[in-house]
Structure formats: structure tokens, C-alpha cells
mmCIF file of C-alpha atoms in Angstrom:
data_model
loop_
_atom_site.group_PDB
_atom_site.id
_atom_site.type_symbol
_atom_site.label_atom_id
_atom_site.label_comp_id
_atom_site.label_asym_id
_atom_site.label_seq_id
_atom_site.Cartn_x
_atom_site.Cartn_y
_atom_site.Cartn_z
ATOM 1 C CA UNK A 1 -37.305 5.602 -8.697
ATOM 2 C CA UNK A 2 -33.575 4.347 -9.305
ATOM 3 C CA UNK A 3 -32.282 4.239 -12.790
ATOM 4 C CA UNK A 4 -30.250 0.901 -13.474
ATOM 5 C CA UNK A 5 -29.004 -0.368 -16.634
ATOM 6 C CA UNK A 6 -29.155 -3.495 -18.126
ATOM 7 C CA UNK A 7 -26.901 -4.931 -20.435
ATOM 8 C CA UNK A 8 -27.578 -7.280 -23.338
ATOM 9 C CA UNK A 9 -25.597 -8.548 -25.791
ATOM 10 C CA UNK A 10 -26.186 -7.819 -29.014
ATOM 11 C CA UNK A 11 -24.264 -11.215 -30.344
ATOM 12 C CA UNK A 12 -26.736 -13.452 -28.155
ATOM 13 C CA UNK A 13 -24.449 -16.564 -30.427
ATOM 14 C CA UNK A 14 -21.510 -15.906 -28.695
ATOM 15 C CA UNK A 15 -21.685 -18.424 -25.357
ATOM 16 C CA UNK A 16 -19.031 -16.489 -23.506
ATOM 17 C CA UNK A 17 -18.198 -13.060 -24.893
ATOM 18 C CA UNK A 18 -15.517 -10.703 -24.279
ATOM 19 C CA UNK A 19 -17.241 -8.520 -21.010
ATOM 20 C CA UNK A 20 -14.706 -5.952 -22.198
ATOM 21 C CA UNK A 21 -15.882 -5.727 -25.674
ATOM 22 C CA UNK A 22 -18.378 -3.053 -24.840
ATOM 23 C CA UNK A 23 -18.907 -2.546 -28.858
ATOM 24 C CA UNK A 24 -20.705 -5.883 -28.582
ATOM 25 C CA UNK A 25 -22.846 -4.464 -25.932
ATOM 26 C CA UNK A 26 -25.984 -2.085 -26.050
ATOM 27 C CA UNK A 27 -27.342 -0.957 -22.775
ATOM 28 C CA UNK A 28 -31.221 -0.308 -22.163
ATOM 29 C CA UNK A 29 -32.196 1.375 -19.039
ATOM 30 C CA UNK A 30 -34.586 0.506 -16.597
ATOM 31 C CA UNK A 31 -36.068 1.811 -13.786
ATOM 32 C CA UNK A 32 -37.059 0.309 -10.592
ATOM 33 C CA UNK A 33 -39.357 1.591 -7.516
ATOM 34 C CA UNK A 34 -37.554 1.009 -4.332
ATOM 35 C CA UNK A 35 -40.041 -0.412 -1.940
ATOM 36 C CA UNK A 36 -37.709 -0.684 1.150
ATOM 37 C CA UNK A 37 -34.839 1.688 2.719
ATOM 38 C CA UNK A 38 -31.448 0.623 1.633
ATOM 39 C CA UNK A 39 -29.639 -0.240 4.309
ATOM 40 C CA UNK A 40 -26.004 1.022 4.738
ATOM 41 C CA UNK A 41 -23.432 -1.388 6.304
ATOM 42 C CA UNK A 42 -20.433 -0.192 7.897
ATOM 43 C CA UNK A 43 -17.371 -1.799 9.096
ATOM 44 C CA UNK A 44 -14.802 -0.090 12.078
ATOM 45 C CA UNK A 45 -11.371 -0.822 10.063
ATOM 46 C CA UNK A 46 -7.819 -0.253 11.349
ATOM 47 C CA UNK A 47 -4.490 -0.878 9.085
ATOM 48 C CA UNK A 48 -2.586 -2.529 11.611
ATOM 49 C CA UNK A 49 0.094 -4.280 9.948
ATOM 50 C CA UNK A 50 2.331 -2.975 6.452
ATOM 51 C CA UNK A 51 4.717 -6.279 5.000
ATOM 52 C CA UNK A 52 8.094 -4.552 4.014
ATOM 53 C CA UNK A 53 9.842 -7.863 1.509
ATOM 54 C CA UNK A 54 13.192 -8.085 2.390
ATOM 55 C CA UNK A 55 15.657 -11.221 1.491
ATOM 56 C CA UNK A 56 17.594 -10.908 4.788
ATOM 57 C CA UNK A 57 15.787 -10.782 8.218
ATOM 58 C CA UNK A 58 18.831 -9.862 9.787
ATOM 59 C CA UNK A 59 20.247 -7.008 7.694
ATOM 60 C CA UNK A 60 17.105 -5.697 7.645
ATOM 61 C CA UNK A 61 16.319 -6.200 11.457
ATOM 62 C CA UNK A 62 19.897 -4.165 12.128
ATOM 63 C CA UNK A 63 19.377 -1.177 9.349
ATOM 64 C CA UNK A 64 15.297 -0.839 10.669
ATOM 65 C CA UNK A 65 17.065 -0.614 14.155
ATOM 66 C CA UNK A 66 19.433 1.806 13.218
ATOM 67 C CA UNK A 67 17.286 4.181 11.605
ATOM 68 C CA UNK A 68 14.084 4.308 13.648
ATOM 69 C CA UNK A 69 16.159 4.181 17.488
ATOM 70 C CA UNK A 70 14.412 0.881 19.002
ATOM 71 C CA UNK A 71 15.417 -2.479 18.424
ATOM 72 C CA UNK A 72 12.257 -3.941 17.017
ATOM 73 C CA UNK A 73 11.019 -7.578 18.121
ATOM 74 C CA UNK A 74 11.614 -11.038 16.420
ATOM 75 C CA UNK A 75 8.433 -12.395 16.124
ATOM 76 C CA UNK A 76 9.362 -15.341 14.230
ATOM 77 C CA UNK A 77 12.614 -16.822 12.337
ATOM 78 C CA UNK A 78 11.567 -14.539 9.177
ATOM 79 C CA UNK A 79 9.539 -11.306 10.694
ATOM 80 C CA UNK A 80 11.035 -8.537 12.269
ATOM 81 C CA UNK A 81 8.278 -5.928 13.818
ATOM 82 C CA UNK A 82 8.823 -2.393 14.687
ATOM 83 C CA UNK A 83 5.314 -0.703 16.365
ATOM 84 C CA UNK A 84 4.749 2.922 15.008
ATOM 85 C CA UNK A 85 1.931 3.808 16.395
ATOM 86 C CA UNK A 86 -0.091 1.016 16.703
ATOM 87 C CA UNK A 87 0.916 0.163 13.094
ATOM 88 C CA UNK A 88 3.541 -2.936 12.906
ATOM 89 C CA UNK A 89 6.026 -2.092 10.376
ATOM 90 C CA UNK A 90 7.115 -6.150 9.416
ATOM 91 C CA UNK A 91 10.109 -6.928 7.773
ATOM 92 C CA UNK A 92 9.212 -10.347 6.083
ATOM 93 C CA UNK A 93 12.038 -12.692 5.165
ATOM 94 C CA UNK A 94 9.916 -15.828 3.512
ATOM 95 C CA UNK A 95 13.371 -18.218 3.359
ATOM 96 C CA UNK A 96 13.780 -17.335 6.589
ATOM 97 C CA UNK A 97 10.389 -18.347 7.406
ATOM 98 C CA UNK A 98 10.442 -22.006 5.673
ATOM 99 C CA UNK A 99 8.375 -20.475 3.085
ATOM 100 C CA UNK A 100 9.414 -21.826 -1.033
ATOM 101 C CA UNK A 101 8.577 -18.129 -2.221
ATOM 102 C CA UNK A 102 10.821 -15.100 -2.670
ATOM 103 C CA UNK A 103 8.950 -11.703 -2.957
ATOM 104 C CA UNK A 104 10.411 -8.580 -4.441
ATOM 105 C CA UNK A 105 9.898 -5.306 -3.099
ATOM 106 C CA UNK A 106 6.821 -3.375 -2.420
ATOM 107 C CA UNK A 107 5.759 -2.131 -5.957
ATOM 108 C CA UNK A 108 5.136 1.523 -4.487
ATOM 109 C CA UNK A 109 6.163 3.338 -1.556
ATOM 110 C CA UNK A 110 5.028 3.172 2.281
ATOM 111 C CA UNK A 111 4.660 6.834 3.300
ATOM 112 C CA UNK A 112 5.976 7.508 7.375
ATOM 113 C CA UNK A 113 5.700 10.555 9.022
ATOM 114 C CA UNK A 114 7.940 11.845 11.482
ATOM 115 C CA UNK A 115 8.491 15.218 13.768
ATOM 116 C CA UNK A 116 12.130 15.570 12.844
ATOM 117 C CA UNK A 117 12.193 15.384 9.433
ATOM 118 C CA UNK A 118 16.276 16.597 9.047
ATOM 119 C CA UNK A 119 17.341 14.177 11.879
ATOM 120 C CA UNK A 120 16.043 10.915 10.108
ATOM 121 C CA UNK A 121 17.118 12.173 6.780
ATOM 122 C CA UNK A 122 21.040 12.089 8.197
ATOM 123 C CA UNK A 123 20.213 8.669 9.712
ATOM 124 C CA UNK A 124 18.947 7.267 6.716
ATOM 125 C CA UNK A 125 22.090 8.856 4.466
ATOM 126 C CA UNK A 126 24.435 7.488 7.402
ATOM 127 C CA UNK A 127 23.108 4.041 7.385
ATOM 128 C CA UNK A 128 23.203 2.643 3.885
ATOM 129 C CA UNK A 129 20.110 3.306 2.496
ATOM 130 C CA UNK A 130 20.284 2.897 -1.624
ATOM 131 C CA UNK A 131 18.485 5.761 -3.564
ATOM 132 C CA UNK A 132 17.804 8.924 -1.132
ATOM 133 C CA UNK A 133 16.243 11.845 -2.629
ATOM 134 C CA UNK A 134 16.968 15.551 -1.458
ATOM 135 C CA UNK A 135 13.965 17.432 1.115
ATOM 136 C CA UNK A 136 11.852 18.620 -0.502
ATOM 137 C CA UNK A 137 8.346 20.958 -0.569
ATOM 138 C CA UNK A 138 5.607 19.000 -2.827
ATOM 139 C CA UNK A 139 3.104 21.390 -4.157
ATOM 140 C CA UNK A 140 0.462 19.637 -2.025
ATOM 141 C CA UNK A 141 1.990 20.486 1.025
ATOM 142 C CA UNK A 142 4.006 17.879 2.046
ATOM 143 C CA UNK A 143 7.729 18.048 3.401
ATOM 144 C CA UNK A 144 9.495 14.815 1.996
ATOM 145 C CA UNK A 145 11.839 12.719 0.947
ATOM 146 C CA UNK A 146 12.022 9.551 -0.749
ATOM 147 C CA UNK A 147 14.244 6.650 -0.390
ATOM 148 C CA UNK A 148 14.814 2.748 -0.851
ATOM 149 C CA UNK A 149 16.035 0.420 1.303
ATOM 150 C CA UNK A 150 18.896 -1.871 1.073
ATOM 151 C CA UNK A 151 16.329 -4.587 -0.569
ATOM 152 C CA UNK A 152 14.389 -2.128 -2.997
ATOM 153 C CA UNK A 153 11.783 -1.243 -1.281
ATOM 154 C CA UNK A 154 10.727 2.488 -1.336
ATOM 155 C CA UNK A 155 9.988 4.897 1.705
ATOM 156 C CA UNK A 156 8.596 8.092 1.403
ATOM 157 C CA UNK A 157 9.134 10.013 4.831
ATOM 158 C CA UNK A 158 7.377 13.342 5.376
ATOM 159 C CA UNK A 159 7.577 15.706 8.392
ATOM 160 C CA UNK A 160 5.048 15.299 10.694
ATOM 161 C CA UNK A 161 2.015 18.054 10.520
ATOM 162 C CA UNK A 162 2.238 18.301 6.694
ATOM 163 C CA UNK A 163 0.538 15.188 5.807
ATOM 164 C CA UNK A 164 -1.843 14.746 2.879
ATOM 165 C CA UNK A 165 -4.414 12.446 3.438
ATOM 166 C CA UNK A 166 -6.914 13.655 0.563
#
């Protein structure tokens, strides 16, 4: 037996009612016998590709450069992508790209990892990053530290090994 529950409105007058208004709501349950397996679907997923805004393709093409070591490749007039890992890492310049839109930054940060944590942090402080945040210890494990770019958008970069992924 599965339990489900079924909801009916207890203002049956109102012809499209507020599906938030849960005080409008009562909820019976019901149960229903299964009479075949459910079936589980899976998909193989990879995150291949991470959209960093930025409002100048080529600033951000030269300060990418400068920090991670390798020059990156122009993949169009607005997208420079770096490969880390099998991961592109795409600066996205829309203007640049013909496109009428202008994006901000990334509303949250895009965590890296890297083996030598110190020797970024001094490339990133050297190279005119805007807010850069001391290395630190979280209490989950990691080893961190936090910065934006020249166009807002925010990096977290932790040391390689201390990742928390749940």
C-alpha cells in the first residue's frame, strides 16, 4: 500500500485559488495498492560547462590568463574558455556576442579547487582581483578563500584534498 494525499479545496467557489493558501486547503488521505514495480529512471550527467558574466571579454580573457597559467581559447567574439578538468570555465561577454542583454554577476560563488592553495592566493592578490578574503580553515574542513573578480563575480578557491562535497 502507498499512502498519497489528496487535496481539495474547501472554497470549491473560488475558480482559481491561491495554491499557496494552504488554510483554504484540507487534505484527505488515500491509499492506493501498487499493482506494478515502479520503475526507477536514471540519467549519466556531467557539469561540463560554468558561465562566469563578465562585461569585457578581453579584460577578463587577460586576468583568467593571468591567474590560472594558460591562455584560455576564444571560442567566439564574446566567450573566453579555460578547461579545468574537463569542466569549461566560460567567460561570457553578451555585447560582445551581438546579444541585446547585459547580465550581472553570478548571484553566488563558483567553488575551484586547487593543490597550491598559497601560490594562487598571491596570484589572485597580484592581479587585481576586487574583494579577497584571508585563508582560512572552515569548520567543515575546507581550506579557502573567497574572492570577486574584476566584474563581481565571486570565487571561492579551496586547497585541493579538503573538499566538501556533502
Amino acid at each position: 500500500m502507498t499512502a498519497l494525499w489528496k487535496l481539495s479545496s474547501a472554497n470549491q467557489h473560488l475558480k482559481w485559488p491561491d495554491p499557496f493558501d494552504i488554510h483554504r486547503y484540507q487534505f484527505i488521505k488515500i491509499s492506493v495498492k501498487r499493482t506494478e514495480p515502479i520503475k526507477q529512471m536514471s540519467f549519466e550527467m556531467k557539469l561540463y560547462r560554468v558561465i562566469i558574466p563578465v562585461s569585457d571579454i578581453s579584460k577578463a580573457a587577460k586576468f583568467y590568463s593571468s591567474i590560472f597559467g594558460v591562455p584560455g581559447k576564444r571560442v567566439s567574439p564574446g566567450r573566453h574558455y579555460f578547461n579545468m578538468g574537463g569542466v569549461i570555465f566560460a567567460c561570457f561577454d553578451p555585447k560582445s556576442d551581438g546579444d541585446d542583454r547585459t547580465l550581472g554577476p553570478n548571484p553566488d560563488h563558483v567553488y575551484i579547487s586547487i593543490d597550491d592553495l598559497e601560490a594562487f592566493y598571491e596570484k589572485v592578490k597580484s592581479n587585481g582581483a576586487g574583494y579577497i578574503s584571508e585563508i582560512m580553515d572552515q569548520p567543515w574542513g575546507e581550506k579557502i578563500f573567497y574572492f570577486d573578480d574584476p566584474f563581481g563575480n565571486k570565487l571561492g578557491i579551496v586547497k585541493k584534498g579538503t573538499e566538501f562535497t556533502g
